[in-house]
Structures are given as structure tokens and as C-alpha cells.
């Protein structure tokens, strides 16, 4: 049936013209390796009981390297048996040395639960192996039992950071006998999260050294460009990488789908969410198990609403065959969705990238990607969720109108031929490093000349002493504050505060009105999703936000009520960027390029109401919320006055053209940086240094530029992560190439006045923006 649907897509008059490329990847046979002679007979028997008669070649190679005492990272596709690569050495160690201890780290609690089930199934016939998860969901009384009894602990970096390392004296047996540290889904640890994990592992190794152990690291990753380098930077050790997979793969067809142009003059295409929903509905109606990936939590809910309506049983209205899955859902809801998918009770799921990671969701035959997921690595991760080791599968990439998506679907050789990106981290980011130094000092005193990883931290220690957080006694620095530092450091976001969403209209079986928690929202997303009057969707069920409590002295809560509406809301933000410190400058012919530190302020000021189905704007509202600020790194480009003079004498026309160039450069930069577009921010402002009390408003930047005595418009491309992870420095280096690519993209776009695929929608940048942007780019590249 899948083959028939794909054939019909290709030859149908309505969809055939939208398909820009197809690729067929043939099935691949397995490459086997015998069970190693040193593998315990009891483990061999357990494997045979599960139908495993031999290993794949990469599993055998990992065993060899681990036996030699090497640190290892294995990098093979989805469903290639990476789990067995680390489970075999772990089980062997526990059978040989019952006093040995092993620590498994997973990026999510769901993965840890998944792997515990896998381990328990494998170890059924083995002597008692005391394996337990230890995370935020573990009850207090069970925690004592885990500390006392477990010889294999499955946890996540957050719990290691705040619940295990600071209490190492309670875990003395673990740290004295720690044999292996297993890190799964290594590719998830990029950017800020990876930089934090590297520092958590520096602290782990300090504590292990204190207790006399030196654990060996075994890691597993999906395909990225630099697995060995990433593993080495995260662990601080030399690491062997294994990239050749011996696992078989089924055949896969990959289709690139570009929504049809509905307004040639303005270059407007049919909404990509609507097109992705149509494709998913068609697959699900033919009972093809399907996963749909969306780029944001809001897109997930909008898609889910459309797909549920499309597959609902006409007689009963039931649409339970498709579920939603994203961050923010409560754990019990996510577990229920995973269980339904594994059991085949749910035929499809609409998800954010939360399901990119290897949670077991059973067998799916098709993946619909609603928008390019931001990186080549994520593209293959998401596509790999459909299809297993045998049988045919398909992945369909539905492009948005953004320049990056359009580049990908119109340059299929680049899309299919480019290797996955480098995963970059910066463990020595000062914001991150200092926070973990505080945690390390709380755990064990820091000796004056001790390095943290390979970093000389004497200056940082002295600064913390001056703040009164550390006390120096002889050569040692001791923690001197009454606070508990790990509580104030979140590994994934800038702040640790999460909001709970409470339904005030919930009624139990007896129809008694009760308040019920229905979701959780992290601080960084809260102001853009649960502002007053927002429609907050939970598995396509709409709730209206009545009140948001966010002040420091209040519990962080959003009160909502269930409503029946045919629209959703999308936040409107204002922004401002101000220079804090210049670090480097370079004069080019028509412009000055600089890089340094900036202050970025953002503020949600309103929202749009958008109708389900047609996606038309049906209303708006205003919001009054506090401004959020962060310091980060940026590259910026200031156009020379004489260049501006040559292009146009109208300030307004120049501002529209520069806005268009900003949009274009922001969307094309990820091709050069090999990063996700969400890792970068952009802004058109000026070179005003920061002033105390600087406030972002919707029109302040344009008004300031229009009224300024000296007209010096400046394009900022900044690192979206507080403190920066090295992207701004690379933008500074590749700026001339980026400008040339921008001009090529503009010249190749067939629209008349500008469109979302080049300079942005005409109603946002104006009808003269494309022509002005083209003249500006010609001047900047000659």
C-alpha cells in the first residue's frame, strides 16, 4: 500500500509537480561477528533465548575495544543495535564482579525507563542484577533503596548534577567501584546542554578520583560529523570511534515535497502545515503507521488538530488512532502515548523532535517531516524513525517557504550529499564554567593549583572568594555560602523555574469541580505560549489562559479553562540588541564587520488569532509582560554611509532593504555554520551602546533609525544561547561568503517583489525591499 501511495503522489496532477526530488535507498544485508570467546556463557544463553545467535560487526568491535580498556563511541543508524554495544560489557562486569557499579546516562527519563525494560528482559535468566532508574520521578523512600542496593543506576545528567554528585557521601559505594559510565544519545549533547554535561563529568571524575576509581566511558550516538571529537570534549579523554554498522536496513524512499505556489506575483506557497496534514491523513486512512514531525510545540498542536479532523471516524467522530507527543505534556500522558504506539493501538503520532531520540514506539512505515528540521543530522534521525531492519519505508520532507527549506528542496544533491553537521560545545563558556565550579567546591574543596578539566581556574576561584561564596584555608577553597549551588543551575535552560498549567474547569467522575495540572512549561517558552488570553493546546484540546503568575514571590502557575474555539494564538514579540563590548573588527570595502558581546532583550507584546484549517488571521490582542534579557556574542555588519547613499536616498527604502537582507542572511547562515537556524538570532538596529533601562518595543528600532542624526543601520547575527557557543565568531569569518550566497539566492528567486523564500513576506518588508536588497548586496559583495 505504501508503494501505491508514493506512485500516486508522483504521477498525480495535483502533487506530482510539487515533488522536487526522490531518492531510493536499497536494503542492505547484515555483517555478522561471532560471540566473543570471553563473553560469559550465561550472557550468551540469555542472548540466544531472545533469538540472537550472533552479533553485528560493530557490536563485536565495541567489545574488543572495551576489553582493551579504551573509551569508545559507536555511531550507527537508528535500530542498528547500539544498546547491545554497552549492555554486553555492563552485564559481563556485573557477573564477574558483583561489587562493580555502573552508571547509565540518558538525556530523557523516558529513555532511561525504556532501557531498563530492555535490560531486564535480557537479564531475566541471569543471577539477580540490581538495576534501577534514579530520576525526578523516583519516590523518596525508593531513593534510599537505590543508593543502598543498585549496582546499575540509570539516570539523566540533570539528576547526576543535582541529586547524586552533591550527595556523593551517600553514594560512596557507587563512586568507589564505578567501572563504566555509559552515555547514550551522545548527539543530543550539543550546544549549551553538551557544555553543561562536560562540566558535570569534570565534577564526576573529581569525585571518582577522591574515592579511588577511574571509570571507562562507553558512548552511543546517531550520525554526526565529529563523534570522536565530541565524545573527547565531553569526557576529557581520548576516545576511539566506530562508525561502520553491521546491521541490516530495509529499503527506503525519500521524497522532497514543495507546496504549490498559490500567488506567483508574491511567491506565496500553500501553507506547509496544511500540505503535511493532507499527506499524513492519506497515509493514515490507508492504515500506514506514520509519524509526523513538527518544528515547534505550537505546530505540533495545529497539525494534530487538522489530522484528527481528517481521520475521524465519520460515524462516531473518534480520532483516537493519532496522538500528540511533545515536551510540556505530563509524564503519564507521554508514557501512555508510547505504550499505545508500541501496542499498535495508535496508528500515528504528531511530535516535536522529542521523538527523534530512541524511545521505543514500535514499528512505523512512514515519516512526514513538516519543515526542514534545522540540521542534516536531525533530518536523518527523523527519517530513520520510519522503517526498521526489514521492509519498505518512506520519508517525505514538506518544505516551508523559508529560504533554507527552499534551498534544501531545490538542491537535492546538497541535501542528500552533505555529511551531518559537527556537534559543537564550549565547556569553557564562562557562564557555565563558573556555575559548575561553585557546585564542585560544594562537593569537595578545590586545591589552589587544581585544574578543572584542563582549565586553569585560579582567577575564577579568586573572584568567587571575593563574592564571599568561597573561603580559602591554606591552599584549599571551601564552599562558604548557605545556598545549595546545584539548585540554581539548570543544564538545559537559563533558569530553573518551570510553570505548571492548571485547568480550573476539570470535573472528576462525580462531576466535582477540581483543579488539575495538565502540562508544564519551561521558563524560556512560557511568555510566548501561556500569556493571558492565549489558547494553549494539549493534544489539540484548547484551553484559554485566564491568569499567568510569574513574579519572583509567586508560585509559577498558568490558570486555564477549557474552551471550544476554532482558532489558535501566536505570540508577537518585540526585540532590541545593544553592544556591550567590541572584541574584533575588520574593514571591508563597503562595510565594517565586527564581533563582540551584546545584550539581547525580548518582550511579548501581543498575539494573533489564527483560524484552524485556513490559517487566516481572525483577530489580535495586546499583552503586558516583563522583558527578558541575556548577554551573548554576536557578529554585526555596519554599512558605510557612502554605500547607502549610492543605493538610495530614502531612509525608509534602505531600512526595508536592510530588513530584507537581515532575513536572508539569518536563514542562509546555517548552511555555512552547519547549525540549527534556532541557534542564531538576527536583528536590524544601530551601533548604540547599551544604556541602563533599555527597553524593546515593536517600533523603537525603525523609529530610532528614521530619526537618528547619524544614520548607521547595523545587521546583527547573534548566538541564541546566553554566553555564546562559538557561532558568532564563525559568522564573522564567513560573512563575505554569506553575502555572496545571499545575492545568488535573491537573483535565483522568481518572485517579483519579494517572498518568504528570499527576503520575507512583502507585507512585512514592503514592495521595494527585494530590489533595494539586491542593490545593497551587489554593493556589499563588490
Coordinates of C-alpha atoms in Angstrom, one line a residue, residues 33-606:
X33 CA 30.5 -11.3 14.1
X34 CA 30.7 -14.4 16.4
X35 CA 30.1 -14.1 20.1
X36 CA 33.5 -13.2 21.7
X37 CA 35.2 -16.2 23.4
X38 CA 35.5 -14.1 26.6
X39 CA 31.7 -13.4 26.8
X40 CA 30.2 -15.1 29.8
X41 CA 28.2 -18.2 28.8
X42 CA 25.3 -17.1 30.9
X43 CA 25.0 -13.9 28.8
X44 CA 25.3 -15.9 25.6
X45 CA 22.5 -18.1 26.8
X46 CA 20.4 -15.0 27.6
X47 CA 21.0 -13.7 24.1
X48 CA 20.1 -17.0 22.4
X49 CA 16.9 -17.1 24.5
X50 CA 15.9 -13.8 22.8
X51 CA 16.7 -15.2 19.3
X52 CA 20.2 -13.5 19.0
X53 CA 22.6 -16.2 17.6
X54 CA 25.5 -13.8 16.7
X55 CA 26.5 -10.2 17.0
X56 CA 26.6 -7.5 14.3
X57 CA 30.2 -6.5 13.4
X58 CA 30.1 -3.1 15.2
X59 CA 28.9 -4.8 18.4
X60 CA 31.8 -7.2 18.2
X61 CA 34.3 -4.3 17.6
X62 CA 33.0 -2.3 20.6
X63 CA 33.5 -5.4 22.8
X64 CA 37.1 -5.7 21.7
X65 CA 37.9 -2.0 22.4
X66 CA 36.2 -2.1 25.8
X67 CA 38.2 -5.2 26.7
X68 CA 41.3 -3.3 25.9
X69 CA 40.3 -0.6 28.4
X70 CA 39.6 2.1 25.7
X71 CA 36.9 4.7 25.9
X72 CA 34.6 4.1 23.0
X73 CA 31.9 5.9 21.0
X74 CA 29.7 3.9 18.5
X75 CA 28.0 5.8 15.7
X76 CA 25.5 3.8 13.7
X77 CA 21.9 4.4 12.3
X78 CA 18.6 4.1 14.2
X79 CA 17.6 0.5 15.1
X80 CA 21.2 -0.9 14.5
X81 CA 21.6 -2.5 17.9
X82 CA 23.7 0.2 19.7
X83 CA 22.1 -0.7 23.0
X84 CA 23.7 -4.1 23.0
X85 CA 27.1 -2.5 22.5
X86 CA 27.1 -1.2 26.0
X87 CA 24.7 -3.7 27.7
X88 CA 27.1 -6.6 27.0
X89 CA 30.1 -5.1 28.8
X90 CA 27.9 -3.9 31.6
X91 CA 26.3 -7.3 32.2
X92 CA 29.7 -9.1 31.9
X93 CA 31.2 -6.8 34.5
X94 CA 28.3 -7.3 37.0
X95 CA 28.6 -11.1 36.6
X96 CA 32.4 -11.1 37.0
X97 CA 32.5 -8.6 39.8
X98 CA 29.2 -8.3 41.8
X99 CA 30.6 -5.4 43.7
X100 CA 31.2 -3.4 40.5
X101 CA 28.9 -0.4 39.8
X102 CA 27.8 1.0 36.5
X103 CA 26.1 4.4 35.7
X104 CA 23.9 4.9 32.6
X105 CA 23.1 8.4 31.4
X106 CA 20.2 9.2 29.1
X107 CA 19.1 12.7 28.0
X108 CA 15.4 11.9 29.0
X109 CA 13.6 10.0 31.7
X110 CA 11.6 8.1 29.1
X111 CA 14.8 6.7 27.5
X112 CA 16.0 5.5 30.9
X113 CA 12.7 3.7 31.5
X114 CA 12.9 2.2 28.0
X115 CA 16.4 0.9 28.5
X116 CA 15.6 -0.5 32.0
X117 CA 12.9 -2.6 30.4
X118 CA 15.3 -3.8 27.7
X119 CA 18.0 -4.7 30.3
X120 CA 15.5 -6.5 32.5
X121 CA 14.3 -8.6 29.5
X122 CA 17.9 -9.5 28.6
X123 CA 18.9 -10.3 32.2
X124 CA 15.8 -12.4 33.1
X125 CA 17.8 -15.7 33.3
X126 CA 20.9 -14.1 34.9
X127 CA 21.6 -14.0 38.7
X128 CA 19.9 -11.1 40.5
X129 CA 21.2 -7.8 39.0
X130 CA 20.0 -4.9 40.9
X131 CA 19.1 -2.3 38.2
X132 CA 17.1 0.8 39.0
X133 CA 16.3 4.2 37.5
X134 CA 17.0 7.2 39.6
X135 CA 15.4 10.4 38.5
X136 CA 12.9 13.1 39.5
X137 CA 10.0 10.6 39.4
X138 CA 11.7 8.2 41.9
X139 CA 9.8 8.3 45.2
X140 CA 11.9 9.4 48.3
X141 CA 11.7 6.1 50.1
X142 CA 12.8 4.3 46.9
X143 CA 15.8 6.6 46.6
X144 CA 17.3 5.2 49.8
X145 CA 16.9 1.7 48.4
X146 CA 18.6 2.6 45.1
X147 CA 21.6 4.1 46.9
X148 CA 22.0 1.1 49.1
X149 CA 21.3 -1.8 46.7
X150 CA 21.7 -0.8 43.0
X151 CA 24.7 -2.0 41.1
X152 CA 23.5 -0.4 37.8
X153 CA 21.9 3.0 38.0
X154 CA 20.0 4.6 35.1
X155 CA 19.7 8.3 35.3
X156 CA 20.0 11.6 33.4
X157 CA 22.6 14.4 33.5
X158 CA 20.2 16.7 35.5
X159 CA 19.8 14.2 38.3
X160 CA 23.5 13.4 38.3
X161 CA 24.2 17.1 38.6
X162 CA 21.7 18.0 41.4
X163 CA 20.7 14.7 43.0
X164 CA 23.9 12.5 43.0
X165 CA 27.1 14.4 42.9
X166 CA 26.2 16.9 45.7
X167 CA 25.3 13.9 47.9
X168 CA 28.3 11.8 47.0
X169 CA 28.9 10.7 50.6
X170 CA 25.6 8.8 50.4
X171 CA 26.8 7.2 47.1
X172 CA 30.3 6.2 48.3
X173 CA 29.9 2.6 47.2
X174 CA 29.0 3.6 43.7
X175 CA 31.9 6.0 43.4
X176 CA 34.4 3.6 44.9
X177 CA 33.5 0.8 42.5
X178 CA 32.4 2.7 39.4
X179 CA 33.5 0.6 36.4
X180 CA 31.6 2.0 33.4
X181 CA 29.8 5.3 32.6
X182 CA 27.5 4.8 29.6
X183 CA 26.3 7.9 27.7
X184 CA 23.6 7.1 25.2
X185 CA 22.3 9.5 22.5
X186 CA 25.5 11.5 22.6
X187 CA 24.5 13.6 19.6
X188 CA 21.8 15.2 21.9
X189 CA 24.6 16.9 23.9
X190 CA 25.4 19.8 21.7
X191 CA 25.4 23.5 22.4
X192 CA 24.5 24.6 26.0
X193 CA 23.3 21.1 27.2
X194 CA 26.6 19.4 26.0
X195 CA 28.7 22.2 27.5
X196 CA 27.0 21.6 30.8
X197 CA 27.4 17.8 30.6
X198 CA 31.1 18.2 30.0
X199 CA 31.4 20.2 33.3
X200 CA 29.2 17.7 35.1
X201 CA 31.6 14.9 34.0
X202 CA 34.6 17.0 35.2
X203 CA 32.9 17.0 38.6
X204 CA 32.1 13.3 38.4
X205 CA 35.8 12.5 37.6
X206 CA 37.0 14.6 40.6
X207 CA 34.7 12.7 42.9
X208 CA 35.7 9.3 41.4
X209 CA 39.4 10.3 41.9
X210 CA 38.6 11.1 45.5
X211 CA 37.1 7.6 46.1
X212 CA 39.9 5.9 44.1
X213 CA 38.1 4.8 40.9
X214 CA 38.7 5.7 37.2
X215 CA 35.6 4.7 35.2
X216 CA 35.7 3.8 31.5
X217 CA 33.3 5.7 29.1
X218 CA 31.1 3.8 26.6
X219 CA 29.1 6.1 24.4
X220 CA 26.5 5.7 21.6
X221 CA 25.4 8.4 19.1
X222 CA 23.4 8.9 15.9
X223 CA 25.3 10.0 12.9
X224 CA 27.1 13.4 13.3
X225 CA 30.3 14.7 11.6
X226 CA 32.6 14.6 14.7
X227 CA 31.5 11.9 17.1
X228 CA 35.1 11.2 18.3
X229 CA 35.8 14.9 18.9
X230 CA 32.5 15.5 20.7
X231 CA 33.0 12.4 22.9
X232 CA 36.5 13.5 23.7
X233 CA 35.5 17.1 24.6
X234 CA 32.6 15.9 26.8
X235 CA 34.6 13.3 28.7
X236 CA 38.0 14.9 28.6
X237 CA 39.5 11.6 27.4
X238 CA 41.0 10.1 24.2
X239 CA 38.1 8.2 22.6
X240 CA 38.0 5.5 19.8
X241 CA 35.1 5.9 17.4
X242 CA 33.3 3.1 15.5
X243 CA 31.2 4.2 12.5
X244 CA 30.8 1.1 10.3
X245 CA 27.4 -0.6 11.0
X246 CA 26.9 -4.3 10.5
X247 CA 23.1 -4.1 11.0
X248 CA 20.8 -4.7 8.0
X249 CA 18.5 -2.0 6.8
X250 CA 15.2 -2.1 4.8
X251 CA 14.7 -0.2 1.6
X252 CA 13.7 3.5 2.0
X253 CA 12.2 6.1 -0.4
X254 CA 12.9 9.7 0.4
X255 CA 10.6 12.3 -1.2
X256 CA 11.1 16.1 -1.2
X257 CA 7.7 17.9 -1.5
X258 CA 7.5 21.7 -2.2
X259 CA 4.0 23.1 -1.6
X260 CA 2.4 24.6 -4.7
X261 CA 2.7 28.3 -5.5
X262 CA -0.8 29.9 -5.0
X263 CA 0.2 33.5 -5.7
X264 CA 3.0 33.7 -8.4
X265 CA 3.4 37.5 -8.1
X266 CA 4.1 37.5 -4.3
X267 CA 5.7 34.0 -4.4
X268 CA 3.2 32.7 -1.8
X269 CA 3.0 28.9 -1.4
X270 CA 0.2 26.9 0.1
X271 CA 0.7 26.6 3.9
X272 CA 3.2 23.8 4.6
X273 CA 1.3 22.6 7.7
X274 CA -1.8 22.1 5.6
X275 CA 0.1 20.1 3.0
X276 CA 1.9 18.0 5.6
X277 CA -1.5 17.3 7.2
X278 CA -3.0 16.2 3.9
X279 CA -0.2 13.7 3.2
X280 CA -0.4 12.3 6.8
X281 CA -4.2 11.9 6.5
X282 CA -3.8 10.0 3.3
X283 CA -1.2 7.6 4.8
X284 CA -3.3 7.1 8.0
X285 CA -6.5 6.4 6.1
X286 CA -4.8 3.6 4.3
X287 CA -3.6 2.3 7.7
X288 CA 0.1 3.1 7.1
X289 CA 1.7 3.6 10.6
X290 CA 3.0 7.2 10.4
X291 CA 5.0 9.7 12.4
X292 CA 4.7 13.4 11.7
X293 CA 7.5 15.7 12.9
X294 CA 6.7 19.4 13.5
X295 CA 9.2 22.2 14.2
X296 CA 7.6 23.6 17.3
X297 CA 5.1 22.8 20.1
X298 CA 2.5 25.1 18.5
X299 CA 3.0 23.5 15.0
X300 CA 2.6 20.0 16.7
X301 CA -0.8 21.0 18.1
X302 CA -2.0 22.7 14.9
X303 CA -1.0 19.7 12.8
X304 CA -2.6 17.3 15.3
X305 CA -5.9 19.2 15.2
X306 CA -6.0 19.1 11.3
X307 CA -5.0 15.4 11.2
X308 CA -7.5 14.3 13.8
X309 CA -10.3 16.1 11.9
X310 CA -9.2 14.3 8.7
X311 CA -9.0 10.8 10.1
X312 CA -12.0 11.0 12.5
X313 CA -14.5 8.2 12.1
X314 CA -17.5 9.6 10.2
X315 CA -20.0 7.7 12.3
X316 CA -18.5 8.1 15.8
X317 CA -16.2 11.1 15.4
X318 CA -13.4 9.1 17.1
X319 CA -9.9 10.2 16.1
X320 CA -8.0 8.3 18.7
X321 CA -5.8 6.5 16.2
X322 CA -3.5 9.5 16.1
X323 CA -1.9 11.0 19.2
X324 CA 0.3 14.0 20.0
X325 CA 3.7 14.0 21.7
X326 CA 5.9 16.9 22.9
X327 CA 7.7 18.5 25.7
X328 CA 5.3 20.0 28.2
X329 CA 2.9 17.0 28.3
X330 CA 2.9 15.4 31.8
X331 CA 5.0 12.1 32.0
X332 CA 1.9 9.9 32.4
X333 CA 0.4 11.2 29.1
X334 CA 3.7 10.7 27.3
X335 CA 4.1 7.1 28.7
X336 CA 0.5 6.3 27.6
X337 CA 1.2 7.6 24.0
X338 CA 4.5 5.5 23.8
X339 CA 2.6 2.4 25.1
X340 CA -0.3 2.8 22.5
X341 CA 2.2 3.2 19.7
X342 CA 4.2 0.1 20.8
X343 CA 1.0 -1.9 21.1
X344 CA -0.4 -0.7 17.7
X345 CA -3.4 0.9 19.4
X346 CA -2.4 4.2 17.9
X347 CA -1.6 4.2 14.2
X348 CA 0.1 7.6 14.1
X349 CA 1.8 10.3 16.2
X350 CA 2.5 14.0 15.7
X351 CA 5.6 15.0 17.6
X352 CA 8.3 17.7 18.1
X353 CA 11.9 16.5 17.9
X354 CA 11.2 14.9 21.3
X355 CA 10.7 11.5 19.4
X356 CA 14.0 11.9 17.4
X357 CA 15.7 10.2 20.3
X358 CA 15.4 6.4 20.5
X359 CA 12.3 5.9 22.7
X360 CA 10.7 2.6 21.6
X361 CA 7.5 3.5 19.8
X362 CA 7.1 0.3 17.8
X363 CA 7.2 -0.1 14.0
X364 CA 6.3 2.9 11.8
X365 CA 6.4 2.8 8.0
X366 CA 6.3 6.5 7.1
X367 CA 7.7 9.7 8.4
X368 CA 6.3 13.1 7.3
X369 CA 8.7 16.0 8.2
X370 CA 6.7 19.3 8.3
X371 CA 9.6 21.6 7.5
X372 CA 13.3 21.0 7.3
X373 CA 14.3 20.2 10.9
X374 CA 17.2 22.5 11.0
X375 CA 20.2 20.2 10.5
X376 CA 21.1 17.3 8.2
X377 CA 21.7 15.2 11.4
X378 CA 18.2 15.8 12.6
X379 CA 16.8 15.1 9.1
X380 CA 18.3 11.6 9.0
X381 CA 17.3 11.0 12.7
X382 CA 13.7 11.9 11.9
X383 CA 13.6 10.0 8.6
X384 CA 15.1 7.0 10.4
X385 CA 12.1 6.7 12.8
X386 CA 10.2 5.1 9.9
X387 CA 11.3 1.7 8.9
X388 CA 13.4 -0.8 10.8
X389 CA 15.7 -3.6 9.7
X390 CA 13.4 -5.2 7.1
X391 CA 10.5 -4.0 4.9
X392 CA 10.0 -0.8 2.9
X393 CA 9.6 2.6 4.4
X394 CA 9.2 6.2 3.3
X395 CA 10.2 9.7 4.5
X396 CA 8.6 12.9 3.0
X397 CA 10.1 16.3 3.6
X398 CA 7.5 19.1 3.2
X399 CA 9.3 22.4 2.7
X400 CA 8.3 25.6 4.4
X401 CA 8.6 28.9 2.4
X402 CA 11.7 29.9 4.3
X403 CA 15.0 30.4 2.3
X404 CA 16.7 27.5 4.0
X405 CA 13.9 25.0 3.3
X406 CA 13.7 26.2 -0.3
X407 CA 17.4 25.8 -0.8
X408 CA 17.3 22.3 0.5
X409 CA 14.4 21.0 -1.7
X410 CA 15.7 22.8 -4.8
X411 CA 19.3 21.5 -4.3
X412 CA 18.7 17.8 -3.6
X413 CA 22.3 16.9 -4.2
X414 CA 23.3 19.1 -1.3
X415 CA 20.5 17.7 0.9
X416 CA 21.4 14.1 0.2
X417 CA 25.2 14.5 -0.3
X418 CA 26.1 16.7 2.7
X419 CA 27.5 14.9 5.7
X420 CA 25.8 15.6 9.0
X421 CA 26.9 18.6 11.0
X422 CA 29.5 19.0 13.6
X423 CA 28.1 18.9 17.2
X424 CA 29.7 21.9 18.9
X425 CA 30.1 22.6 22.6
X426 CA 32.0 25.1 24.6
X427 CA 32.6 23.7 28.2
X428 CA 34.7 26.7 29.0
X429 CA 31.9 29.2 28.4
X430 CA 32.4 31.5 31.5
X431 CA 28.7 31.5 32.5
X432 CA 28.7 27.7 32.5
X433 CA 32.1 27.0 33.9
X434 CA 31.8 29.3 37.0
X435 CA 28.4 27.7 37.9
X436 CA 30.0 24.3 37.9
X437 CA 33.0 25.5 39.8
X438 CA 30.6 26.5 42.6
X439 CA 29.0 23.1 42.5
X440 CA 32.4 21.4 42.5
X441 CA 33.5 23.4 45.6
X442 CA 30.3 22.4 47.4
X443 CA 31.1 18.8 46.7
X444 CA 34.9 18.8 47.6
X445 CA 37.3 21.6 48.4
X446 CA 39.2 22.8 45.4
X447 CA 43.0 23.0 45.7
X448 CA 44.6 26.3 44.6
X449 CA 46.6 24.9 41.6
X450 CA 44.0 22.2 40.6
X451 CA 42.7 22.4 37.0
X452 CA 39.1 21.9 36.2
X453 CA 39.2 19.6 33.2
X454 CA 42.2 21.2 31.6
X455 CA 41.3 24.8 32.6
X456 CA 43.4 26.9 35.0
X457 CA 40.6 28.3 37.2
X458 CA 42.7 30.3 39.8
X459 CA 41.2 33.7 38.6
X460 CA 37.6 32.3 38.8
X461 CA 38.3 30.9 42.3
X462 CA 39.6 34.3 43.5
X463 CA 36.6 36.1 42.1
X464 CA 34.2 33.6 43.9
X465 CA 36.2 34.2 47.1
X466 CA 35.7 38.0 46.7
X467 CA 32.0 37.4 46.3
X468 CA 32.0 35.5 49.7
X469 CA 31.0 32.2 48.1
X470 CA 34.3 30.5 48.7
X471 CA 36.6 30.6 51.8
X472 CA 40.3 30.0 51.4
X473 CA 42.1 27.9 54.1
X474 CA 45.7 27.3 53.2
X475 CA 45.8 26.0 49.6
X476 CA 42.2 24.9 49.6
X477 CA 39.0 26.8 48.6
X478 CA 35.9 25.7 50.6
X479 CA 32.2 26.4 49.9
X480 CA 31.2 29.2 52.3
X481 CA 27.6 30.0 51.4
X482 CA 24.4 28.7 52.9
X483 CA 22.9 28.1 49.4
X484 CA 22.9 24.9 47.5
X485 CA 24.5 25.8 44.2
X486 CA 23.2 22.9 42.1
X487 CA 19.7 24.0 42.7
X488 CA 20.4 27.3 40.9
X489 CA 22.0 25.8 37.8
X490 CA 19.7 24.3 35.1
X491 CA 21.5 22.2 32.5
X492 CA 19.0 22.9 29.7
X493 CA 17.8 26.4 30.2
X494 CA 19.0 29.7 31.6
X495 CA 16.6 29.5 34.6
X496 CA 15.4 26.5 36.6
X497 CA 11.8 27.8 37.1
X498 CA 9.1 25.8 35.3
X499 CA 5.4 26.9 35.1
X500 CA 2.6 24.4 35.8
X501 CA -0.6 24.7 33.8
X502 CA -3.7 24.2 35.9
X503 CA -7.2 23.5 34.4
X504 CA -9.7 25.2 36.7
X505 CA -12.7 23.6 34.9
X506 CA -11.8 19.9 35.3
X507 CA -14.5 17.7 36.9
X508 CA -13.9 14.2 38.2
X509 CA -16.2 11.1 37.8
X510 CA -18.7 12.5 40.3
X511 CA -18.7 15.9 38.5
X512 CA -17.0 17.5 41.4
X513 CA -15.0 20.6 40.2
X514 CA -11.3 20.2 40.8
X515 CA -8.1 21.9 39.8
X516 CA -5.9 19.6 37.7
X517 CA -2.4 20.1 36.4
X518 CA -2.5 19.3 32.7
X519 CA 1.0 20.4 31.5
X520 CA 4.3 22.0 32.4
X521 CA 6.1 24.8 30.5
X522 CA 9.8 25.8 30.9
X523 CA 10.6 29.5 31.7
X524 CA 12.1 30.3 28.2
X525 CA 8.9 29.2 26.4
X526 CA 6.3 30.4 29.0
X527 CA 5.9 34.1 28.0
X528 CA 5.4 33.1 24.3
X529 CA 2.9 30.3 25.0
X530 CA 0.9 30.9 28.2
X531 CA 0.3 34.7 28.3
X532 CA -3.2 35.9 29.3
X533 CA -5.8 35.1 26.7
X534 CA -3.5 32.7 24.8
X535 CA -5.1 29.5 23.6
X536 CA -3.0 26.6 25.0
X537 CA -3.4 23.3 23.2
X538 CA -2.9 19.9 24.8
X539 CA -3.3 17.1 22.2
X540 CA -5.4 19.5 20.2
X541 CA -7.8 20.3 23.1
X542 CA -8.0 24.1 23.5
X543 CA -7.6 25.9 26.9
X544 CA -7.7 29.7 27.3
X545 CA -5.2 31.2 29.8
X546 CA -7.0 33.2 32.4
X547 CA -4.0 34.3 34.5
X548 CA -0.2 33.9 34.5
X549 CA 1.7 34.2 37.8
X550 CA 5.3 34.9 37.2
X551 CA 6.6 37.3 39.8
X552 CA 9.5 36.3 42.0
X553 CA 7.5 35.9 45.2
X554 CA 4.8 33.9 43.4
X555 CA 4.4 30.2 42.5
X556 CA 4.9 29.9 38.7
X557 CA 1.4 29.0 37.5
X558 CA -0.9 29.5 34.5
X559 CA -4.6 29.1 35.2
X560 CA -6.6 27.9 32.2
X561 CA -10.1 26.9 31.4
X562 CA -11.3 24.5 28.7
X563 CA -13.0 26.3 25.8
X564 CA -14.4 25.5 22.4
X565 CA -12.8 27.7 19.7
X566 CA -11.8 27.3 16.1
X567 CA -8.6 29.3 16.3
X568 CA -5.2 29.2 18.0
X569 CA -2.9 32.1 19.1
X570 CA 0.6 33.0 18.1
X571 CA 2.7 35.5 20.1
X572 CA 4.1 38.7 18.7
X573 CA 7.4 39.8 20.2
X574 CA 9.5 43.0 20.2
X575 CA 13.3 42.9 20.4
X576 CA 16.3 45.0 20.9
X577 CA 20.1 44.4 20.6
X578 CA 22.7 46.7 22.1
X579 CA 26.5 46.5 22.0
X580 CA 28.3 45.7 25.3
X581 CA 31.9 45.2 24.1
X582 CA 33.7 45.1 20.8
X583 CA 36.3 42.3 20.5
X584 CA 37.3 42.4 16.8
X585 CA 36.7 44.5 13.7
X586 CA 37.5 44.1 10.0
X587 CA 37.0 46.8 7.3
X588 CA 35.7 45.5 4.0
X589 CA 35.2 47.8 1.0
X590 CA 31.5 48.8 1.6
X591 CA 31.0 47.8 5.2
X592 CA 32.6 47.3 8.6
X593 CA 32.3 43.8 10.2
X594 CA 32.7 43.5 13.9
X595 CA 32.2 40.9 16.6
X596 CA 31.8 41.1 20.4
X597 CA 29.4 40.9 23.2
X598 CA 25.8 42.2 23.1
X599 CA 22.7 42.5 25.2
X600 CA 19.6 41.0 23.7
X601 CA 16.2 42.0 25.1
X602 CA 12.9 40.4 24.0
X603 CA 9.4 41.0 25.1
X604 CA 6.0 39.5 24.2
X605 CA 3.7 42.5 23.3
X606 CA 0.7 40.9 21.7

